mmCIF file of C-alpha atoms in Angstrom:
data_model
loop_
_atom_site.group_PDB
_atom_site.id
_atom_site.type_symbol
_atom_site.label_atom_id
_atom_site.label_comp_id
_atom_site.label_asym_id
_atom_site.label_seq_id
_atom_site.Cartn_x
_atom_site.Cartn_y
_atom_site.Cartn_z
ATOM 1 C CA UNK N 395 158.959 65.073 51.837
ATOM 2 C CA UNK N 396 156.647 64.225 55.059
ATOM 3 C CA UNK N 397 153.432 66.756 55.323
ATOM 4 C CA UNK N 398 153.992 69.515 57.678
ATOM 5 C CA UNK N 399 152.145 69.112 60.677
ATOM 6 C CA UNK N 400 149.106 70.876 61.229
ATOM 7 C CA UNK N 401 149.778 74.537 63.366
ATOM 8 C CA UNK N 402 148.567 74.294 66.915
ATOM 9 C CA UNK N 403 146.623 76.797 68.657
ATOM 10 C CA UNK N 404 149.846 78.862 69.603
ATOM 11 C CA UNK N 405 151.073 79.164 66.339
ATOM 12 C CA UNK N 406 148.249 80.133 64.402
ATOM 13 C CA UNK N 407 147.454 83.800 64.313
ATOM 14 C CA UNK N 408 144.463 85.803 65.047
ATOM 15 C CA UNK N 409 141.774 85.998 61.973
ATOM 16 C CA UNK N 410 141.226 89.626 60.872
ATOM 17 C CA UNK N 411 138.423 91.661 62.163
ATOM 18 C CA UNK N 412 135.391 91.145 60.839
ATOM 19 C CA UNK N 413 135.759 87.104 59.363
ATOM 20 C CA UNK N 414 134.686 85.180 62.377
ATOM 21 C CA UNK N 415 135.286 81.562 62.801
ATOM 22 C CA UNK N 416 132.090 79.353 62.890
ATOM 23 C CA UNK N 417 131.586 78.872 66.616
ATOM 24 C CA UNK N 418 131.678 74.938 66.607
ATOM 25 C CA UNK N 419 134.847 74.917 65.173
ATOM 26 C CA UNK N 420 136.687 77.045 67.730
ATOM 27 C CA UNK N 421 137.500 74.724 70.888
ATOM 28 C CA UNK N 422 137.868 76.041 74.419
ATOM 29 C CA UNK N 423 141.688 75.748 74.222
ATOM 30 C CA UNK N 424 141.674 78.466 71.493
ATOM 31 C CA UNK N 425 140.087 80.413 73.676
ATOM 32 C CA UNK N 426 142.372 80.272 76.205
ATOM 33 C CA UNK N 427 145.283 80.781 73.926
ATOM 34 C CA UNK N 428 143.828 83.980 72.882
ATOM 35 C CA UNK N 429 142.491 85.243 75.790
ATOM 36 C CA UNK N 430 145.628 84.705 78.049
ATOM 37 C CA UNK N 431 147.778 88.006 76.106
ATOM 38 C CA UNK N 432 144.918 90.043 76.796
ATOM 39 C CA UNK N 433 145.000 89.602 80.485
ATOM 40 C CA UNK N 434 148.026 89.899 80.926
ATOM 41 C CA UNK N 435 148.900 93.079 79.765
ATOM 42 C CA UNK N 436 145.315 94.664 80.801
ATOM 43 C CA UNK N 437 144.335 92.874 83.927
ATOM 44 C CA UNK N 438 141.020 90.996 84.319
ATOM 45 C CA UNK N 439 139.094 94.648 84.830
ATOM 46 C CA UNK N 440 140.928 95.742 81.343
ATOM 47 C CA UNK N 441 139.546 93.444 79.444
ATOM 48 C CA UNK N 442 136.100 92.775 78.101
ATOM 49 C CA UNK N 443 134.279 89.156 76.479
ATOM 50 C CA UNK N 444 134.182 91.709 73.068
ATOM 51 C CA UNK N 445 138.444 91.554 73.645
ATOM 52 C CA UNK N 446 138.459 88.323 73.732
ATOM 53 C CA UNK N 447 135.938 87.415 70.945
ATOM 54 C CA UNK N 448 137.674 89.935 68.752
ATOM 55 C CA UNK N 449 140.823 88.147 69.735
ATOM 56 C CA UNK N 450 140.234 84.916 68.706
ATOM 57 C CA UNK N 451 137.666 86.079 65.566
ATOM 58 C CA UNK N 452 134.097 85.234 66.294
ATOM 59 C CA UNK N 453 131.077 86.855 67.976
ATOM 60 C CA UNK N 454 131.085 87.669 71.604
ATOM 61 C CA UNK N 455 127.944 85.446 72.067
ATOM 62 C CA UNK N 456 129.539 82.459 70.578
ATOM 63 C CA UNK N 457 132.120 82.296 73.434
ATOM 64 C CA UNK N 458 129.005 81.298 75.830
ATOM 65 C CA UNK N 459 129.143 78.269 73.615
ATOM 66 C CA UNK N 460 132.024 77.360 75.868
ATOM 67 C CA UNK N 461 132.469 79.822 78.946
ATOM 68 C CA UNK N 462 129.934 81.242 81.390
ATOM 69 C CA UNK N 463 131.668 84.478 81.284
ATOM 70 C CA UNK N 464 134.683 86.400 81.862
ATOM 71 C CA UNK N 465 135.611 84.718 84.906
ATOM 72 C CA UNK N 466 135.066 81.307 83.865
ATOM 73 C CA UNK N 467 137.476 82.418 80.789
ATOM 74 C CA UNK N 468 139.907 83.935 83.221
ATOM 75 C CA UNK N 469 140.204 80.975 85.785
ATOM 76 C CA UNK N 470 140.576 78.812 82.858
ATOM 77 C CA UNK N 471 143.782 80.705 81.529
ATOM 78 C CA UNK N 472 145.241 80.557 84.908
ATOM 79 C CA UNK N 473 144.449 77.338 85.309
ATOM 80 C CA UNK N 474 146.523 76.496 81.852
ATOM 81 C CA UNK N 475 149.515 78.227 83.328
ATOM 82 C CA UNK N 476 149.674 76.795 87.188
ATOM 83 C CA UNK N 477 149.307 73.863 85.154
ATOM 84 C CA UNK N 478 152.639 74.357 82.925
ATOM 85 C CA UNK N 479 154.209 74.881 86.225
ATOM 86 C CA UNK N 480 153.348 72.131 87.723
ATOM 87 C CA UNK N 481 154.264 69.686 84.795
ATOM 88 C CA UNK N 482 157.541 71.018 85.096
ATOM 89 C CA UNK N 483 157.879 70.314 88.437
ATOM 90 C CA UNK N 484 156.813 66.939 87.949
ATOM 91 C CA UNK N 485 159.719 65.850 85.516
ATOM 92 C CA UNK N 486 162.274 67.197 87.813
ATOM 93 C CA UNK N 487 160.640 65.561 90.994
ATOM 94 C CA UNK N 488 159.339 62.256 89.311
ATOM 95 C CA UNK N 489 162.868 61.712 87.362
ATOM 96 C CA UNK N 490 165.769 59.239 87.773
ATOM 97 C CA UNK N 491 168.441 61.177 87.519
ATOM 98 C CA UNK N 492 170.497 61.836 90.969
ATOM 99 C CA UNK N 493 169.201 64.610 92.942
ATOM 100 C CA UNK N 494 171.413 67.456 92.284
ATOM 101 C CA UNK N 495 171.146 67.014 88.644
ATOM 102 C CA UNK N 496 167.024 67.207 88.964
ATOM 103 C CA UNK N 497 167.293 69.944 90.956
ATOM 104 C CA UNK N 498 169.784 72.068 88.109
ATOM 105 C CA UNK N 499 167.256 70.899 85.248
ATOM 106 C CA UNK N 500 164.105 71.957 87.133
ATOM 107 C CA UNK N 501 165.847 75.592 87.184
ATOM 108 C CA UNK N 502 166.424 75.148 83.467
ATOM 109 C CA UNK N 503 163.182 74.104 82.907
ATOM 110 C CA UNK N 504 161.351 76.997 84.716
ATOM 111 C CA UNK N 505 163.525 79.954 83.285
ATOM 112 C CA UNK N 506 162.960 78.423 79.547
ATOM 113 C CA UNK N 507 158.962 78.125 80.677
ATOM 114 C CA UNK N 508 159.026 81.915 81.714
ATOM 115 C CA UNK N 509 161.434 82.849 79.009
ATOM 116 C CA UNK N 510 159.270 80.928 76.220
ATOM 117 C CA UNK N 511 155.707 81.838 77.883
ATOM 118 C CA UNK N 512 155.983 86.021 78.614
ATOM 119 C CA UNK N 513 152.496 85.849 80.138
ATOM 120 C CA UNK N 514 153.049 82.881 82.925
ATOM 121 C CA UNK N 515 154.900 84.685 85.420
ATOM 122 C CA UNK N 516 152.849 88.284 84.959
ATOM 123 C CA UNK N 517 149.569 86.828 85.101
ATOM 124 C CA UNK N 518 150.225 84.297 87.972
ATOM 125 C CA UNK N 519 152.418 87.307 90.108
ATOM 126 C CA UNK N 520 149.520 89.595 89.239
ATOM 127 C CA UNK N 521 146.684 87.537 90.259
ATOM 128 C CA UNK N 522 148.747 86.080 93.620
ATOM 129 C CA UNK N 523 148.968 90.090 94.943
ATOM 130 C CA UNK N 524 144.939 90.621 93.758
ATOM 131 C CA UNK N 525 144.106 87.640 95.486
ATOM 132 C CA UNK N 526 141.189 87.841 93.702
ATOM 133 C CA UNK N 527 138.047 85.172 93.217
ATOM 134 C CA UNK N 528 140.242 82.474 91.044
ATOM 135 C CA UNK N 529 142.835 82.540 93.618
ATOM 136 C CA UNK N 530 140.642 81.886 96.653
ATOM 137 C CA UNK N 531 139.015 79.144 94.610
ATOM 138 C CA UNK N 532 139.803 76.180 92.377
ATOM 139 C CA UNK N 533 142.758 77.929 91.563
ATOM 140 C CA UNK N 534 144.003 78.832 95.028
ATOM 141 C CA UNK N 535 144.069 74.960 95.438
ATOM 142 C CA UNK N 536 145.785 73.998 92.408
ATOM 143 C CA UNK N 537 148.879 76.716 93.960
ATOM 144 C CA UNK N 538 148.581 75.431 96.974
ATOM 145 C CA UNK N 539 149.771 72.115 95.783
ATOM 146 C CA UNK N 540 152.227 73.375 93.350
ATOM 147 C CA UNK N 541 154.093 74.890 96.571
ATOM 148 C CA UNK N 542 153.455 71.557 98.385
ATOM 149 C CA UNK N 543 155.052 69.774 95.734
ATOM 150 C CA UNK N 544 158.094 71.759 95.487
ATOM 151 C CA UNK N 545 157.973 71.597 99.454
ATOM 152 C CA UNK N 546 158.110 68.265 99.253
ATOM 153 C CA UNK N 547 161.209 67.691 96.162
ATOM 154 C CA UNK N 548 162.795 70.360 98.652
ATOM 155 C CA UNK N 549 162.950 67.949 101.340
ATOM 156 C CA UNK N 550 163.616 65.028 99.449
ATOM 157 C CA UNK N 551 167.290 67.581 98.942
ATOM 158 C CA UNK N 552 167.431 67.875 102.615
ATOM 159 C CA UNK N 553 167.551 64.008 102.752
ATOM 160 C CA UNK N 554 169.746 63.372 100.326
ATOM 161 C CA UNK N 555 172.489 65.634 101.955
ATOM 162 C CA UNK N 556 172.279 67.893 98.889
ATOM 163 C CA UNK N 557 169.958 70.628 100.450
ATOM 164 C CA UNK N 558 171.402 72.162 103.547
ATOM 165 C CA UNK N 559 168.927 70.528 106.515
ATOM 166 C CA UNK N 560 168.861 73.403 108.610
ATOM 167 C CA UNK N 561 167.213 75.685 106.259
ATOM 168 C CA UNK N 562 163.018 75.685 106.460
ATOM 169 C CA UNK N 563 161.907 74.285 103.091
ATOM 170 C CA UNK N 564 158.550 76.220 102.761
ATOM 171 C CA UNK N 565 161.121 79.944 102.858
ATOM 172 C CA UNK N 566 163.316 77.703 100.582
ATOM 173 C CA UNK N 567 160.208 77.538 98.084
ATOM 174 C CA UNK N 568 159.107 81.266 98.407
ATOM 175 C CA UNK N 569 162.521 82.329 97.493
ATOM 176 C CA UNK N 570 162.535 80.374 94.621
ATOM 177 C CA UNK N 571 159.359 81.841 93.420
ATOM 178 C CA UNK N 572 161.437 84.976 93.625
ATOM 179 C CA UNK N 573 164.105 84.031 92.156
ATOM 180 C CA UNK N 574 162.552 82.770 89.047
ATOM 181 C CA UNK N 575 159.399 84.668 88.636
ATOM 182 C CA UNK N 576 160.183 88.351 89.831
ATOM 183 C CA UNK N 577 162.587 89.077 86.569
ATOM 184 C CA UNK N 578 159.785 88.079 84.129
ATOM 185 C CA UNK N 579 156.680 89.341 85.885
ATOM 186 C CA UNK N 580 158.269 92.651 85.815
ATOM 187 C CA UNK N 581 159.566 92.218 82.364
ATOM 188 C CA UNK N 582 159.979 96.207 81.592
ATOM 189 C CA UNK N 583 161.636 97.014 84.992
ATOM 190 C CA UNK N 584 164.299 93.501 83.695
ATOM 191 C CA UNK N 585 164.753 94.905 80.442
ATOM 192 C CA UNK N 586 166.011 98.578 81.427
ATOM 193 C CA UNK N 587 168.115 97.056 84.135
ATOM 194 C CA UNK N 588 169.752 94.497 81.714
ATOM 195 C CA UNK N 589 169.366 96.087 78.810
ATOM 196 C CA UNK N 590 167.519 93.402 77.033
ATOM 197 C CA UNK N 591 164.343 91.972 77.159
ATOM 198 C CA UNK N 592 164.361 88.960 79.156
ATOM 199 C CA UNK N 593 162.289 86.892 76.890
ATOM 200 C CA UNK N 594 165.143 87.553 74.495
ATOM 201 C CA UNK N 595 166.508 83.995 73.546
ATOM 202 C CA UNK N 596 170.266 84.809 74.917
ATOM 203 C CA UNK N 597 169.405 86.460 78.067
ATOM 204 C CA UNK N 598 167.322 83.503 78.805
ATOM 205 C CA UNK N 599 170.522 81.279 78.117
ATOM 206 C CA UNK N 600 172.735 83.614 80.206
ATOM 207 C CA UNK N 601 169.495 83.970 83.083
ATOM 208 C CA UNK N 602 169.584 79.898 83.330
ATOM 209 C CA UNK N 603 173.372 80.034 83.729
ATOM 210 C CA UNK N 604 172.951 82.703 86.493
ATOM 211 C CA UNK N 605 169.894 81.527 88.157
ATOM 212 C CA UNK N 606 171.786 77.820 88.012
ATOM 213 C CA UNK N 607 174.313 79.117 90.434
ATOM 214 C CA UNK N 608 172.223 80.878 92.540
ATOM 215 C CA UNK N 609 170.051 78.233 93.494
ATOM 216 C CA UNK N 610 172.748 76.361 94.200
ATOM 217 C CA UNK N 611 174.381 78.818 96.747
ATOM 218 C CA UNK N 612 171.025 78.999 97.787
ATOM 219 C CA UNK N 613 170.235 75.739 99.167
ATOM 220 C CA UNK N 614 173.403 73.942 99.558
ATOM 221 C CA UNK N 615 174.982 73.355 103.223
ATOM 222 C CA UNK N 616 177.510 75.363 104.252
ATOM 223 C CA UNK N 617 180.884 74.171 104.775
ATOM 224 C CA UNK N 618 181.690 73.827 108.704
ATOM 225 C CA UNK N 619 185.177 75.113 110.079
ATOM 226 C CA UNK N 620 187.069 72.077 111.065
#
């Protein structure tokens, strides 16, 4: 039988209180990793650089072996999940397949993201209506050209015949980010509605299957009488 392969960052748990990690051995993505719950459910004022040390199980000054401070830590985490994003974007906008079929898998792609990663679309909603100091930095940028891209694959619809032409491609975009964010970044208000949790495995299966349709009605041009 083949070893099993070392756990990643995401699967291994939190040590207990009280048995810290030496600091050398804990690398900036574990930091991240830990850190990113925390925000998210408490906000950047909510938490402290105690949380997060006690978090990921060493001192509080051992994370200034690898962060400035809080902020540094918190641009970093939102920097992780703009990036997710933006990876998926890039397989459905990069691939070979015809367009319509990219276009059905990047929906796919997103809901599993937000489905699989509960603190994506609360942490990225949250900081977009703070507009706080990531987001009119380094951060604001990387966004920025997130929404260009998906301007861009947009157009590239238009142009193939698939996306209706008339329709402005940047609205197209921020209804999108509607569409597929808004359910999970409000992931109590979803829950009572549905009457599941929407991170739950089968409503993400039945949200792609939904949100599939949608986008399609969406975007795509609208018959003409003859």
């Amino acid at each position: 039988m083949p070893p099993r392969p070392a756990a990643t960052a995401r699967e291994r748990a939190p040590r207990r209180p009280g048995a810290p990690k030496r600091a050398d051995r804990v690398r900036r993505e574990d930091i991240v990793v830990f850190a990113t719950p925390l925000f998210a459910e408490r906000g950047y004022d909510g938490v402290s650089m105690s949380d997060v040390a006690g978090s990921v199980g060493i001192r509080k000054a051992s994370l200034f072996h690898h962060f400035a401070g809080k902020e540094e830590i918190y641009a970093a985490v939102l920097a992780a999940l703009v990036a997710e994003v933006a990876d998926v974007l890039d397989l459905a906008r990069l691939g070979d397949a015809p367009y319509g079929a990219r276009f059905d898998g990047l929906t796919r792609a997103i809901t599993e993201l937000l489905g699989r990663r509960r603190h994506v679309a609360r942490l990225l909603i949250r900081e977009a209506l703070d507009d706080g100091p990531a987001m009119r930095g380094v951060l604001g940028d990387a966004v920025q050209g997130v929404l260009e891209l998906a301007t861009d694959f947009t157009r590239e619809g238009q142009r193939a015949g698939y996306v209706d032409a008339s329709l402005d491609a940047r609205h197209v975009v921020m209804s999108m980010v509607g569409v597929h964010f808004l359910p999970f970044a409000i992931d109590s208000v979803t829950g009572r509605y549905v009457g599941a949790s929407p991170f739950d495995p089968d409503h993400v299966e039945s949200r792609v299957r939904e949100v599939t349709r949608q986008a399609r009605n969406l975007v795509r041009p609208v018959p003409r009488d003859p």
